[in-house]
CSV table of C-alpha atoms in Angstrom, one decimal:
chain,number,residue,atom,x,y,z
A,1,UNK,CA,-13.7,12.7,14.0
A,2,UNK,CA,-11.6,14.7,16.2
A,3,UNK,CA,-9.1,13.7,18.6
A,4,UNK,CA,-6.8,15.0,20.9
A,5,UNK,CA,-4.3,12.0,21.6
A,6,UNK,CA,-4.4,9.2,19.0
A,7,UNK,CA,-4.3,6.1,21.4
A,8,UNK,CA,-3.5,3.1,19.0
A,9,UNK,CA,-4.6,-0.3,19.4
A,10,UNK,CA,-2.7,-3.3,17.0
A,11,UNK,CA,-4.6,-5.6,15.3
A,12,UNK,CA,-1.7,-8.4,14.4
A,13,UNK,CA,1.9,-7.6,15.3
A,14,UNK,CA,4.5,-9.4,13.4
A,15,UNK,CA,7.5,-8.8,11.1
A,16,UNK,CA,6.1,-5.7,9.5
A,17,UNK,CA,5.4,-3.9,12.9
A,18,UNK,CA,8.9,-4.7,14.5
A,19,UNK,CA,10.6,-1.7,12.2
A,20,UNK,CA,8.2,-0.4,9.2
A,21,UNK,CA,5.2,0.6,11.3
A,22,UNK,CA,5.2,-0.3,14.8
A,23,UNK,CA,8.3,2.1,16.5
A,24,UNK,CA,6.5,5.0,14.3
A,25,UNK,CA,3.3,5.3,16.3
A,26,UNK,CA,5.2,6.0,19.4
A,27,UNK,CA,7.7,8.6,17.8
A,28,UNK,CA,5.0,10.7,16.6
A,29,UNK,CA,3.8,13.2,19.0
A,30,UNK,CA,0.4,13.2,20.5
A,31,UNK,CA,0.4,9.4,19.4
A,32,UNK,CA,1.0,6.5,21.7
A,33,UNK,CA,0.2,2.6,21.4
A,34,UNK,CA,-1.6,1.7,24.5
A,35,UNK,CA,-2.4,-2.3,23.6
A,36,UNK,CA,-1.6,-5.0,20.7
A,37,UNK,CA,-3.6,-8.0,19.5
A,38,UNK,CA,-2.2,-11.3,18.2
A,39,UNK,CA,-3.9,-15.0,17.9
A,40,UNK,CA,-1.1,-16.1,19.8
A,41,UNK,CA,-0.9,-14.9,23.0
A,42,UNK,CA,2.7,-15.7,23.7
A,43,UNK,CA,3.8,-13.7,20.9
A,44,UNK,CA,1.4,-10.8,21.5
A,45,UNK,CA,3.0,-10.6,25.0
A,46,UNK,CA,6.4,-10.8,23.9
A,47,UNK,CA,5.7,-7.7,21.4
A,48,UNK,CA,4.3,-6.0,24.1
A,49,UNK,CA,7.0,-6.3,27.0
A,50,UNK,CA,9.8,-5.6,23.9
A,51,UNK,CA,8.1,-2.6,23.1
A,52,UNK,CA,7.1,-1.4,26.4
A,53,UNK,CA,3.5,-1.6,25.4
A,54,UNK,CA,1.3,-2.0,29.0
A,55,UNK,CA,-1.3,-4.3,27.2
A,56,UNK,CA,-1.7,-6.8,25.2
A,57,UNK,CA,-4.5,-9.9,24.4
A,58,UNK,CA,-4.9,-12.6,21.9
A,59,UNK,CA,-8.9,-11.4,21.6
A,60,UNK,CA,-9.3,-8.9,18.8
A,61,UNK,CA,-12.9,-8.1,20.1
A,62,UNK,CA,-11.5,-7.5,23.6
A,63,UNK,CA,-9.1,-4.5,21.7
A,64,UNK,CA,-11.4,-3.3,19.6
A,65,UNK,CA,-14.1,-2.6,22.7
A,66,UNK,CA,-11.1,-0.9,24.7
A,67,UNK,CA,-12.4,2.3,25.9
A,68,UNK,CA,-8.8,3.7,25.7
A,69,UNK,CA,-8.2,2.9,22.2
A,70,UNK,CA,-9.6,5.4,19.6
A,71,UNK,CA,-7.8,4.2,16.7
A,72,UNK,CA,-6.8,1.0,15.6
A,73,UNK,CA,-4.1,-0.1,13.6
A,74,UNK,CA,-4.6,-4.1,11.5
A,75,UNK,CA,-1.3,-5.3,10.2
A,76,UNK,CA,-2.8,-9.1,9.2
A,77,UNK,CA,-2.6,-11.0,6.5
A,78,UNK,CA,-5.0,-9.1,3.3
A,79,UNK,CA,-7.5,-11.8,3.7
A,80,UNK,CA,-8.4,-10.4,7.2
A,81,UNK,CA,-8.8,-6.8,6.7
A,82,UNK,CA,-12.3,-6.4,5.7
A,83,UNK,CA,-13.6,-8.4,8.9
A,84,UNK,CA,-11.1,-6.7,11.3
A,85,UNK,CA,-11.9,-3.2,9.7
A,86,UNK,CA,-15.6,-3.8,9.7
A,87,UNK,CA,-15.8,-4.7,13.1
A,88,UNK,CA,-13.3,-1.5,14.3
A,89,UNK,CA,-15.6,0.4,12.1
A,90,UNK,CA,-18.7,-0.6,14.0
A,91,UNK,CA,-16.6,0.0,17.6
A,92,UNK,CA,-16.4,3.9,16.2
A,93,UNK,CA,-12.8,3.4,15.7
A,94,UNK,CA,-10.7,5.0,13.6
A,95,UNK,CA,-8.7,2.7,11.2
A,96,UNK,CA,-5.4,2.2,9.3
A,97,UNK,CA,-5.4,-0.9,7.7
A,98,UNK,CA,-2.0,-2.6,5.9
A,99,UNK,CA,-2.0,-2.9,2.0
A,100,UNK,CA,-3.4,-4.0,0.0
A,101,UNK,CA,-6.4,-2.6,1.3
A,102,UNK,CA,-8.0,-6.3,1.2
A,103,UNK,CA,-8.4,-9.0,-1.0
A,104,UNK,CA,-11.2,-8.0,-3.6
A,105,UNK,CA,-12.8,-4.9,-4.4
A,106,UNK,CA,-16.7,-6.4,-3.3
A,107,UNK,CA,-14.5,-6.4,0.4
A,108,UNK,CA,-12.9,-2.6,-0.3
A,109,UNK,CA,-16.4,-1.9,-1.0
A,110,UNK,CA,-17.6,-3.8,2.1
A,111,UNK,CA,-15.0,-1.9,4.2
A,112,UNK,CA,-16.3,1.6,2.5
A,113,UNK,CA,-19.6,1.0,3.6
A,114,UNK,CA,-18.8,0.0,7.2
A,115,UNK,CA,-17.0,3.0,8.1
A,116,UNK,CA,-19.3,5.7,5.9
A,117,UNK,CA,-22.0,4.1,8.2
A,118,UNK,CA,-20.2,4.9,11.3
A,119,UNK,CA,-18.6,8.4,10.4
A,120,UNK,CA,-14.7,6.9,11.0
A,121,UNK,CA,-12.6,7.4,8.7
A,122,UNK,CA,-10.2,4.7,6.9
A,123,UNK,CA,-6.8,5.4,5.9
A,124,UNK,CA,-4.4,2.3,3.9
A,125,UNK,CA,-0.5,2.3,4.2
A,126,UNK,CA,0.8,3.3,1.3
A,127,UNK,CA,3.7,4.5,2.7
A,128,UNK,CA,5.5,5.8,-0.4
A,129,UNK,CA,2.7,8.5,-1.1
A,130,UNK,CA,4.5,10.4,1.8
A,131,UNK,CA,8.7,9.3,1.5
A,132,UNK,CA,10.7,12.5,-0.1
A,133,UNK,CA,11.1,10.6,-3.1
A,134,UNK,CA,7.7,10.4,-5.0
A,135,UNK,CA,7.0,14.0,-2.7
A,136,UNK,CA,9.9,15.3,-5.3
A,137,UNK,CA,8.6,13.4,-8.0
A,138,UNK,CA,5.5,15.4,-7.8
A,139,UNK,CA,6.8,18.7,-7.1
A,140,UNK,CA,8.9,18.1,-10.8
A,141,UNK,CA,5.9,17.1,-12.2
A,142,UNK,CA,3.6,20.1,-10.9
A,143,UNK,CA,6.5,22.5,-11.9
A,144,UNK,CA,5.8,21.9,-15.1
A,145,UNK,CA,10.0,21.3,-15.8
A,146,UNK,CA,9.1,17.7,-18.4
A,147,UNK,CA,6.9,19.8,-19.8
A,148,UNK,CA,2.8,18.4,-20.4
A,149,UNK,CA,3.0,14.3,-19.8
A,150,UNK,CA,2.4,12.5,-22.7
A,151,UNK,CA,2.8,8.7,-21.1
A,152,UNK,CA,4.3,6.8,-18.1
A,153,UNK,CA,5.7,3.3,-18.0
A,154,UNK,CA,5.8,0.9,-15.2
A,155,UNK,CA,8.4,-2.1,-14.9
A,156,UNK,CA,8.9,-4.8,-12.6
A,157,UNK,CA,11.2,-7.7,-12.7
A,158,UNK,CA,11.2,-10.3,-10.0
A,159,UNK,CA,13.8,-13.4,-9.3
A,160,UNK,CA,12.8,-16.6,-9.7
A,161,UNK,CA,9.4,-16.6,-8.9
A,162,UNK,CA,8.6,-20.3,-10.2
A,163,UNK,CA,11.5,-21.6,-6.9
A,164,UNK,CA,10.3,-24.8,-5.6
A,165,UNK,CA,9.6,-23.6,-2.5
A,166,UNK,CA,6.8,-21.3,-4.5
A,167,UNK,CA,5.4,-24.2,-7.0
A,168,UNK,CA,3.1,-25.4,-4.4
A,169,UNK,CA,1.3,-21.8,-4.5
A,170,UNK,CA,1.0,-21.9,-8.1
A,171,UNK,CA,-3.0,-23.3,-8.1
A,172,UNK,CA,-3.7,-20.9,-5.5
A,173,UNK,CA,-6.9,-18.9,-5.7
A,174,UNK,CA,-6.9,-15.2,-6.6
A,175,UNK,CA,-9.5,-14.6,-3.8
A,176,UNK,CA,-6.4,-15.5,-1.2
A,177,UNK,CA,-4.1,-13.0,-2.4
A,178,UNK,CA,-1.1,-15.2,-2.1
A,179,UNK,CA,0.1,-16.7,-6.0
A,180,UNK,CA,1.5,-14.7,-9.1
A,181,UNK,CA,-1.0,-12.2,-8.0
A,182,UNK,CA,0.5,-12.2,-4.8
A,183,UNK,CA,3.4,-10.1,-5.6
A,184,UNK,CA,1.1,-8.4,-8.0
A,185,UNK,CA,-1.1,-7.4,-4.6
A,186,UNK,CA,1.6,-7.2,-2.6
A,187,UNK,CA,4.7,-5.3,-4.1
A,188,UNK,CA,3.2,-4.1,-7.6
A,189,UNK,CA,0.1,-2.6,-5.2
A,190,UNK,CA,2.8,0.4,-4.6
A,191,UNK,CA,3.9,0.6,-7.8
A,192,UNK,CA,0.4,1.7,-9.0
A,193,UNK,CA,-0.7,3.6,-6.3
A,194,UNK,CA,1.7,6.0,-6.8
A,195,UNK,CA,0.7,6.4,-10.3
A,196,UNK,CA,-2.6,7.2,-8.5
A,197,UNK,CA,-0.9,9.5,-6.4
A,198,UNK,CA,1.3,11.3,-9.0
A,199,UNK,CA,-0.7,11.5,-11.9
A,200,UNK,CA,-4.1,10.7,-11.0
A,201,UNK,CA,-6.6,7.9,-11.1
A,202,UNK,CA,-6.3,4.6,-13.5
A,203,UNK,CA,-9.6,4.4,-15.1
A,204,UNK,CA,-8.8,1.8,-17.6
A,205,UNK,CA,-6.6,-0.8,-17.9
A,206,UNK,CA,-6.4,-3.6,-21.2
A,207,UNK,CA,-4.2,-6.8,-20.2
A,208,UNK,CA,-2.8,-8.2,-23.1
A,209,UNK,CA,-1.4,-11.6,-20.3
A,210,UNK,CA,-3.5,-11.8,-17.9
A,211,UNK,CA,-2.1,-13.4,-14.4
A,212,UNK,CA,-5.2,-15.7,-14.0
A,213,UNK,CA,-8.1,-17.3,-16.2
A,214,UNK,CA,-10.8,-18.1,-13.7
A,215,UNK,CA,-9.5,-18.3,-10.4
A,216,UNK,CA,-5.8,-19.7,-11.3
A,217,UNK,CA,-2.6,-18.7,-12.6
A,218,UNK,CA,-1.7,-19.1,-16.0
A,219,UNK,CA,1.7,-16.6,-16.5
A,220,UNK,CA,4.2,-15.2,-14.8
A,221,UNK,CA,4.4,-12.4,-16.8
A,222,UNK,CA,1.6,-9.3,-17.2
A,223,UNK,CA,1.8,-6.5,-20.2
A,224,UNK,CA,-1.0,-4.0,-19.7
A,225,UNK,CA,-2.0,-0.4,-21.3
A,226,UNK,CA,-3.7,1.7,-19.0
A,227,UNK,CA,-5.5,4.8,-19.1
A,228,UNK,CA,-5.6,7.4,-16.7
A,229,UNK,CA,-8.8,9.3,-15.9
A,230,UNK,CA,-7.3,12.4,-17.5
A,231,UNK,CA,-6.7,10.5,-21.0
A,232,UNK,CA,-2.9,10.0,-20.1
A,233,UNK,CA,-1.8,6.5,-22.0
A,234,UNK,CA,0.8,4.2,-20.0
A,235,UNK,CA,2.2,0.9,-20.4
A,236,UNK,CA,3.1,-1.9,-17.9
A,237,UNK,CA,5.2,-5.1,-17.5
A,238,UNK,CA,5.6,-6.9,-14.5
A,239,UNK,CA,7.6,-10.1,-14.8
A,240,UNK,CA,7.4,-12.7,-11.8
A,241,UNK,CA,10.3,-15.4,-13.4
A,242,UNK,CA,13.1,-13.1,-13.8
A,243,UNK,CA,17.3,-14.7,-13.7
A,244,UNK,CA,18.7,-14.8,-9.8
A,245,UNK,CA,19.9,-11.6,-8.4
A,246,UNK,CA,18.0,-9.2,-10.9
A,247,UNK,CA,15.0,-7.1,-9.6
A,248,UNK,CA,14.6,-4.2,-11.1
A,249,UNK,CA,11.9,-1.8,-11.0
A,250,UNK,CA,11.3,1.6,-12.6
A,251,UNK,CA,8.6,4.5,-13.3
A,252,UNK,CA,8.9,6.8,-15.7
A,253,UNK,CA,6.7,9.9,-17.1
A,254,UNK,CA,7.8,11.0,-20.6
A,255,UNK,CA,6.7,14.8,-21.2
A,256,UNK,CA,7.1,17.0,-23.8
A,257,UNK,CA,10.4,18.8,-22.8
A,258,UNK,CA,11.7,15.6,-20.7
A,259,UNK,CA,11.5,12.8,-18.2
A,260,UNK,CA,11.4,11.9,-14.9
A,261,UNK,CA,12.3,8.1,-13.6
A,262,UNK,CA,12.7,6.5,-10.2
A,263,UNK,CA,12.1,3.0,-8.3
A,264,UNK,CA,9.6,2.1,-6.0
A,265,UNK,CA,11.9,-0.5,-4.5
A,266,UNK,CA,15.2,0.1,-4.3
A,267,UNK,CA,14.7,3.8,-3.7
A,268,UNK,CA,17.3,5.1,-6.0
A,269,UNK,CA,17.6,8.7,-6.5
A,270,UNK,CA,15.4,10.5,-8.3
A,271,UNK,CA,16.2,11.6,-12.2
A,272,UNK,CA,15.4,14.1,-14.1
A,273,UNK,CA,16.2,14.4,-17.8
A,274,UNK,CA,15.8,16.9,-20.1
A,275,UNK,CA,17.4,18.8,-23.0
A,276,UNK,CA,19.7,20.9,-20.4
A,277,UNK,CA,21.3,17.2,-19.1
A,278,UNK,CA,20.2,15.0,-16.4
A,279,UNK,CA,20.0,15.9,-13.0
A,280,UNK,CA,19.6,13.3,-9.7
A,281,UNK,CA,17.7,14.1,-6.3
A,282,UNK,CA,19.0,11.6,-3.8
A,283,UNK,CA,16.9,11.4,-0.2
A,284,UNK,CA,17.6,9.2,2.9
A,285,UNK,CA,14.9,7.4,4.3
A,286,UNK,CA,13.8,7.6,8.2
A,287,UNK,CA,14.7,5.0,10.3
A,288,UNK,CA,11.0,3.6,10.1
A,289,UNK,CA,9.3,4.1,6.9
A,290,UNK,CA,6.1,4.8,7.4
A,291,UNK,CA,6.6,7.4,9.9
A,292,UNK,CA,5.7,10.2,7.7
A,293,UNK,CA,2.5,8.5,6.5
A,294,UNK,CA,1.5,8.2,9.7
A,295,UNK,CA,2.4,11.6,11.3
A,296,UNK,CA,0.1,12.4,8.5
A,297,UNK,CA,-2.8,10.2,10.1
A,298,UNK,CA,-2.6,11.8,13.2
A,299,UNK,CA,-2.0,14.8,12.2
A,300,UNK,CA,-5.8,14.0,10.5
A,301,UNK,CA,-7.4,13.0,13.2
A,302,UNK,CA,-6.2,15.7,15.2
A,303,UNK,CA,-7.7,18.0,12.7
A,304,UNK,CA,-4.5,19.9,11.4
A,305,UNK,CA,-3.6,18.3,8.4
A,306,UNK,CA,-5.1,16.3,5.7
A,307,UNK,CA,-3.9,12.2,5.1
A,308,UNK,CA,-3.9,11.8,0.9
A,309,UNK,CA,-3.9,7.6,1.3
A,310,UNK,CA,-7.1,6.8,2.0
A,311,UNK,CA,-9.5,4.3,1.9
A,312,UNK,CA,-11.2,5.9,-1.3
A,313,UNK,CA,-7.4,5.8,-2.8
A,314,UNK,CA,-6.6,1.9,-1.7
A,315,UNK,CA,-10.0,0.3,-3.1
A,316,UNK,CA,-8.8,2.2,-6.6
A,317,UNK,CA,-5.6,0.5,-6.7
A,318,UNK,CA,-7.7,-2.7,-5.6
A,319,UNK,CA,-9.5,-1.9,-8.4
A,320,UNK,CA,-6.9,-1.9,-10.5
A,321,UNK,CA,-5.0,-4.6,-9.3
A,322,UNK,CA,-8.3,-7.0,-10.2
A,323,UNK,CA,-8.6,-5.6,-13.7
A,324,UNK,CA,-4.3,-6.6,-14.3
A,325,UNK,CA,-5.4,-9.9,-13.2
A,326,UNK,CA,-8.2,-10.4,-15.3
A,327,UNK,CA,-10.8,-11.1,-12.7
A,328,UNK,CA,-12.4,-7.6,-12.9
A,329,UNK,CA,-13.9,-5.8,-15.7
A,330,UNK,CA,-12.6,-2.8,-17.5
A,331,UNK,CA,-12.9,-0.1,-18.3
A,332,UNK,CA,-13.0,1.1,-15.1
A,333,UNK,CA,-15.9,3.1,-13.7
A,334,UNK,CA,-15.5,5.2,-10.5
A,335,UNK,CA,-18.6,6.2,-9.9
């Protein structure tokens, strides 16, 4: 697929469109929203006339079908994404769907499928693959400055995850994305998508706490070892009932002349430690984050560049993401 103008069309436009997404697709050139969906047509408009968007409808069919809309954009809830993708897919639409990519890997697979079958291609917002942090990151990495990796540990450390206001979530099913897993699928998703992206792809992963047994959660905190396709050993800890006021977040890749650590949340500078002393790379972000992620899309469907978060990319951290939560079998097999 080929296009001259990418002519966007939103599929859901709430709180992560207002400033993370939505301003983006009209900043980059040869890009232009020309109509949003949302279930509620009151709020649909509203986005709309704030944004000085012409159109807008509470009928996702009547979007997708839009002969002015060549690419379309869903920014639902996970549990949405393979239907809405599926039917874009069928439409000959381009799509770029919100992470995680959905809510199992059978519905990555689903989503896959559809758009192999239609020749469209399917790109998943993870962002970060594309902010001049983890960019750095990687350049360190390929410069060979740490020396040959030897391992990389992940940390996450969430406040007060068992609040009353969340104990009614608690017997949740996995399948709805929304419980322990939920911050799992919904913040940790990053965490390990940029392993993906920086060191390449998780092919097995051995949870010594498992978030679920069966369909329910049973902790709030997950250790894991994982193993990288290219042999590469890591370990993991993401802790959901952490003290008030205390997130903390952290990757690190140990080499053989050094280290490299940064967060995937709080976007602290970059560090980089080795035997001559430590050294930090700080970076402002753009006004809206995923800006440079999707510059990248269009600059893909425009033919003149190449977008490196696709869908291929989002059902591997899927993958991976059902394999932490001990609903999913490992080790992990591509294919």
């Amino acid at each position: 697929m080929k296009l001259d103008e990418v002519r966007w069309g939103f599929i859901g436009c709430g709180d992560v469109t207002e400033k993370k997404s939505g301003p983006a697709f009209n900043q980059v050139a040869h890009s232009k929203i020309v109509s949003v969906m949302r279930r509620n047509g009151v709020l649909a408009k509203d986005y709309a006339q704030r944004h000085g968007i012409s159109r807008w409808t509470d009928d996702a069919d009547k979007l997708i079908h839009d002969s002015d809309v060549n690419a379309v954009y869903i920014a639902t809830n996970p549990d949405s994404h393979c239907e809405y993708v599926c039917r874009a897919a069928a439409a000959g639409k381009a799509v770029y769907v919100e992470k995680p990519m959905a809510n199992s890997i059978s519905e990555c697979d689903k989503m896959l499928e559809a758009c192999n079958r239609a020749n469209v291609p399917l790109f998943v917002a993870y962002y970060r693959r594309m902010l001049p942090h983890f960019i750095k990151v990687k350049e360190l990495l390929e410069s060979g400055v740490i020396g040959p990796s030897q391992f990389f540990k992940l940390e996450l450390v969430k406040a007060n995850f068992t609040a009353e206001a969340e104990l009614a979530h608690s017997q949740v099913p996995l399948r709805s994305g929304i419980t322990a897993g939920r911050e799992m699928y919904n913040l940790a998703c990053h965490q390990l998508d940029l392993v993906d992206y920086l060191l390449g792809p998780i092919a097995a992963v051995s949870s010594q706490s498992p978030l679920f047994q069966g369909d329910y959660r049973t902790s709030e905190t997950l250790t894991a070892v994982l193993r990288l396709a290219s042999g590469l050993p890591g370990l993991g800890v993401w802790c959901f009932s952490g003290p008030q006021k205390s997130q903390s977040d952290i990757i690190e890749i140990v080499g053989t002349r050094g280290r490299i650590q940064c967060g995937f949340t709080d976007f602290r500078p970059v560090k980089l430690i080795t035997a001559a002393g430590e050294e930090e790379f700080p970076f402002e972000l753009p006004t809206c984050i995923q800006q440079p992620l999707i510059q990248s899309i269009v600059d893909d469907l425009r033919g003149i560049g190449q977008c490196n978060s696709t869908g291929v990319s989002g059902a591997r951290t899927n993958r991976v993401l059902e394999a932490l939560a001990g609903a999913h079998p490992y080790p992990i097999e591509w294919g």
